[in-house]
Coordinates of C-alpha atoms in Angstrom, one line a residue:
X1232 CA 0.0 0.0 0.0
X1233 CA 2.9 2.3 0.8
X1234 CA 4.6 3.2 -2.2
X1235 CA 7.3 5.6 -0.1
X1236 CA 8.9 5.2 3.2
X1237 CA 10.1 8.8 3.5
X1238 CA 6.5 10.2 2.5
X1239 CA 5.1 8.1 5.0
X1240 CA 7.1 8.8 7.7
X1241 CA 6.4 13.1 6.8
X1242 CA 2.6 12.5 6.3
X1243 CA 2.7 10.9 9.6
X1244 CA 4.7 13.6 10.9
X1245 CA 2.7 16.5 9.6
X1246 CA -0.7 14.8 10.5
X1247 CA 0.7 14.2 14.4
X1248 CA 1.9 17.8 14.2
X1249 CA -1.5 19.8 13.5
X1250 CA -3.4 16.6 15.6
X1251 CA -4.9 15.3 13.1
X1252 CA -4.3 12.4 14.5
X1253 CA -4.2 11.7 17.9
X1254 CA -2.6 9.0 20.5
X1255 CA -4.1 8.6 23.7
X1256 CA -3.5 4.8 25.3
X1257 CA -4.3 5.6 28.8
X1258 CA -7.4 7.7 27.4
X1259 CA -9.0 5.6 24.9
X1260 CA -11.7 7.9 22.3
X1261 CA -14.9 6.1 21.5
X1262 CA -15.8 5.3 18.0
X1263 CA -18.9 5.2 16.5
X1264 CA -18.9 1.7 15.8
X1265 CA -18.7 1.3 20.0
X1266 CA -15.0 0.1 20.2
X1267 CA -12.6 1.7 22.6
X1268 CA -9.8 3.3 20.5
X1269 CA -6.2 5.0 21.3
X1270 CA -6.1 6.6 18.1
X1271 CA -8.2 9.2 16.6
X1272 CA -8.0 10.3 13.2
X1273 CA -9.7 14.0 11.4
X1274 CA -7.9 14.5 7.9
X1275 CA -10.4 17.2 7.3
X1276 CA -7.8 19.4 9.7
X1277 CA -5.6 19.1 7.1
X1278 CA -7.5 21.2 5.0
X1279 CA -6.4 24.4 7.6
X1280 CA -3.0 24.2 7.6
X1281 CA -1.9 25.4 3.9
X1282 CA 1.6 23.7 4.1
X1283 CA 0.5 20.1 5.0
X1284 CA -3.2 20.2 2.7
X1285 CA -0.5 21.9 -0.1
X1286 CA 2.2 18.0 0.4
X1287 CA -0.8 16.0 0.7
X1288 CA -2.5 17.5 -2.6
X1289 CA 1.3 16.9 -4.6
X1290 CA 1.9 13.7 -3.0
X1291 CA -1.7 11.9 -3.8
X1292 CA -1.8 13.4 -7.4
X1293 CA 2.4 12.2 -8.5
X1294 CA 1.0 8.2 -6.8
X1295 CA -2.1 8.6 -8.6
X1296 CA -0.3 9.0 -12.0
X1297 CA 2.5 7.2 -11.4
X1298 CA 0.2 4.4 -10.1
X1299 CA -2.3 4.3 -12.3
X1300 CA -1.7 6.9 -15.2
X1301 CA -3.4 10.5 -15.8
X1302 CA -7.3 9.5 -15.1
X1303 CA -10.1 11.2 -17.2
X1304 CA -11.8 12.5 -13.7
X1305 CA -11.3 12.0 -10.0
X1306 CA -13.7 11.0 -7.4
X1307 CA -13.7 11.8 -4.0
X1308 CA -15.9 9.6 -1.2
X1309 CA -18.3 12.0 0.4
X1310 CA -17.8 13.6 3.0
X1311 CA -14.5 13.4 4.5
X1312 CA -12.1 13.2 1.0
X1313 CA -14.6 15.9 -1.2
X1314 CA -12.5 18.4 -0.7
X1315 CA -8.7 17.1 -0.8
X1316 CA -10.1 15.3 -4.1
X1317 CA -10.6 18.7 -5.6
X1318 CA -6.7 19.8 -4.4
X1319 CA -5.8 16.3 -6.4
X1320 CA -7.8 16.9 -9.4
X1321 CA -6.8 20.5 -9.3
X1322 CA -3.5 19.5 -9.1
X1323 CA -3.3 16.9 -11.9
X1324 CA -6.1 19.4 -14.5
X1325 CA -8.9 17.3 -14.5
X1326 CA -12.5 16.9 -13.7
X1327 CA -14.5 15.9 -10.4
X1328 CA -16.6 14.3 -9.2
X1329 CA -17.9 13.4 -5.8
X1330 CA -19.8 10.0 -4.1
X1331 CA -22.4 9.9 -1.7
X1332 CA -23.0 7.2 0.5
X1333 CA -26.6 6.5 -0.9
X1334 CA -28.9 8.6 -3.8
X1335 CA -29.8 11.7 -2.7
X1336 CA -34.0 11.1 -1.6
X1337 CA -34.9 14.3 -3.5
X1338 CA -34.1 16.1 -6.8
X1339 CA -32.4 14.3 -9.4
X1340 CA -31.6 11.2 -6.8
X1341 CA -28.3 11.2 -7.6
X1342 CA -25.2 9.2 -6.0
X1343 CA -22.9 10.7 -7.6
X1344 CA -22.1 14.3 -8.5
X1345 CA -20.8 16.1 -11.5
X1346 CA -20.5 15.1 -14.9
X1347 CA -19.3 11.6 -15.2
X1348 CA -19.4 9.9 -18.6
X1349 CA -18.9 5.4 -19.1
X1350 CA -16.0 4.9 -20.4
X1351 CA -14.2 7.3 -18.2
X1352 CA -10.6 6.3 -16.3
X1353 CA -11.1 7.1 -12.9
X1354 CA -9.4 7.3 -9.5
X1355 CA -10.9 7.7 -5.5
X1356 CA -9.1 9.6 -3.5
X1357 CA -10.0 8.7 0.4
X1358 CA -8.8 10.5 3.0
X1359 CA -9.2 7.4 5.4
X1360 CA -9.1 3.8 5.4
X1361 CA -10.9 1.9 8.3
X1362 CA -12.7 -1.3 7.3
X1363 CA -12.8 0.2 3.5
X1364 CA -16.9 -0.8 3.1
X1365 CA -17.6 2.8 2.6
X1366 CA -14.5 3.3 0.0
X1367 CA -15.6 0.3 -1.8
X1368 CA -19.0 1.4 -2.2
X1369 CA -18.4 4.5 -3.5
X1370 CA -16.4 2.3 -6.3
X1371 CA -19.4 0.2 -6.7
X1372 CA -21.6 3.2 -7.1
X1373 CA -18.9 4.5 -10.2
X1374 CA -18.7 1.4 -12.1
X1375 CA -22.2 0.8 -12.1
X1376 CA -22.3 4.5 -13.6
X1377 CA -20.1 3.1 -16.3
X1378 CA -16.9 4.5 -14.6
X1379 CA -13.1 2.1 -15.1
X1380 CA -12.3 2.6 -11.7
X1381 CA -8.2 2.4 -12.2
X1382 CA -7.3 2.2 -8.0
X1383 CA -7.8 4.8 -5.1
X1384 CA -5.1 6.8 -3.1
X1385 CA -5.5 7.8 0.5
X1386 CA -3.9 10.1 3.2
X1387 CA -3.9 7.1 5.9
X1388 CA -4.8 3.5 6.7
X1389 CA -5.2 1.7 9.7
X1390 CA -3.8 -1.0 8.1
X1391 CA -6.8 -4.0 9.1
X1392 CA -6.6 -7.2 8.0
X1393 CA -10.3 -6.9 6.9
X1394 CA -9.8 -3.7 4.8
X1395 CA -6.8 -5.8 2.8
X1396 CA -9.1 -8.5 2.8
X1397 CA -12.3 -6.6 1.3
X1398 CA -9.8 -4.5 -1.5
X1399 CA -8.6 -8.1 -2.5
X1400 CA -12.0 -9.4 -2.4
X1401 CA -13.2 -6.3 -4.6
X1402 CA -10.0 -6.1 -7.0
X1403 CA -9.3 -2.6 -6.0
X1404 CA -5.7 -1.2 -6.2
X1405 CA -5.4 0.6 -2.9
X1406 CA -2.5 3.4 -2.0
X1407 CA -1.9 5.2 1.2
X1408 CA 0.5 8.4 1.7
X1409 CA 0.9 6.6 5.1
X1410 CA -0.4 4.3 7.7
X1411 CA -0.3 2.8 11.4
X1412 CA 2.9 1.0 11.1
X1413 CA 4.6 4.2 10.0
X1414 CA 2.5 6.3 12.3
X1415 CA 3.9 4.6 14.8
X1416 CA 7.7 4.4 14.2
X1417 CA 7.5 7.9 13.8
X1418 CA 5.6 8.9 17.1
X1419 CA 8.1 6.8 19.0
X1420 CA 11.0 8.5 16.7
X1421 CA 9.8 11.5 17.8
X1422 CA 9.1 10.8 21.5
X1423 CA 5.3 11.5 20.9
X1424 CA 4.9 8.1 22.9
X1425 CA 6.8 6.0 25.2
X1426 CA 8.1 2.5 24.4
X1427 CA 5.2 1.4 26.6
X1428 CA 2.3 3.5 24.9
X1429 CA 3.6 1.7 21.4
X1430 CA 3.2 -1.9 23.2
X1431 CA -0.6 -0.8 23.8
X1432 CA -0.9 0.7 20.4
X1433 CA 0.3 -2.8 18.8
X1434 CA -1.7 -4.6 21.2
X1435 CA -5.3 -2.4 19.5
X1436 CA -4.3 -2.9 16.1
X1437 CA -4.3 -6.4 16.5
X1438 CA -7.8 -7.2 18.1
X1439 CA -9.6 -3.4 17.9
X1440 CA -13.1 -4.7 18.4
X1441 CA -12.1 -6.5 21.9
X1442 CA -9.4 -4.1 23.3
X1443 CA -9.8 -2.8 26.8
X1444 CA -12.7 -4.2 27.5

């Protein structure tokens, strides 16, 4: 998934730095799905701080050609990657186009917004990988529009065995800037956490549902 160890390590730097992400072992956050978590993670932060939202636009546009080649449009995955998919299509001079979660229930109904034609090359940009169902439906939704869905670049993964499994399962290219393993080498590079804290942030990653309960 990571394509660059030295981008990695400065996305993870950068997102720590503004707190976009944030470590707290001894005070876990509570997720939405109801499991306990030390890690909290806002890319939509990003989008304040000119410098970082300026590396992440550059970085996720030169892995989206490189990876997959100039697209015909980008997509971005409603809500949270809408607006750092503009920086990337911006960036690279080409359309966009955004994905809801579900058709709209008024108006035209649609799922996806903007002008979208079959045939087109397109690439997701995410701006967070978790379990991936939501990523992967916003690629369903596109290539049932008629969309060739070339792969999807992110700012950051948690790195789950069941997101892997479900981009397999899909045949989805997936790339991430960075994710937990570097996220972690850096904060302990950096003395963000303790030798300790890193033991307990292993320890989540490896059974998140059931940790600290």
């Amino acid at each position: 998934m990571i394509l660059n160890k030295d981008t990695a390590k400065k996305t993870a730097e950068l997102l720590l730095q503004i707190k976009a992400i944030k470590l707290k072992p001894q005070e876990p956050f509570h997720w939405a799905s109801g499991w306990k978590s030390p890690i909290y993670c806002d890319n939509r932060i990003t989008l304040s701080y000119p410098p970082v939202r300026l590396f992440l636009k550059e970085e996720m546009a030169k892995i989206a050609e490189l990876e997959y080649g100039k697209p015909d449009v980008i997509a971005g995955v409603a809500t949270g990657a809408i607006a750092i998919g503009i920086l990337v299509a911006q960036e690279l001079g080409v359309p966009f186009v955004y994905v809801r979660p579900e058709p709209k229930e008024h108006g035209r109904k649609n799922q996806i917004e903007g002008h979208l034609e079959r045939g087109q090359n397109v690439v997701v940009i995410e701006d967070l990988i978790s379990t991936g169902n939501s990523s992967l439906n916003a690629v369903a939704a596109l290539k049932e529009a008629g969309a060739v869905v070339k792969g999807m670049v992110a700012i950051f993964s948690y790195g789950f065995d069941v997101a892997d499994k479900n981009f397999k399962n899909h045949n989805v290219n997936l790339r991430t800037l960075s994710n937990y393993d570097n996220l972690l080498e850096q904060a302990l590079d950096s003395n963000y956490i303790s030798q300790k804290e890193l033991t307990i942030l292993q320890q989540w990653r490896a059974n998140p549902s059931q940790w600290n309960q």
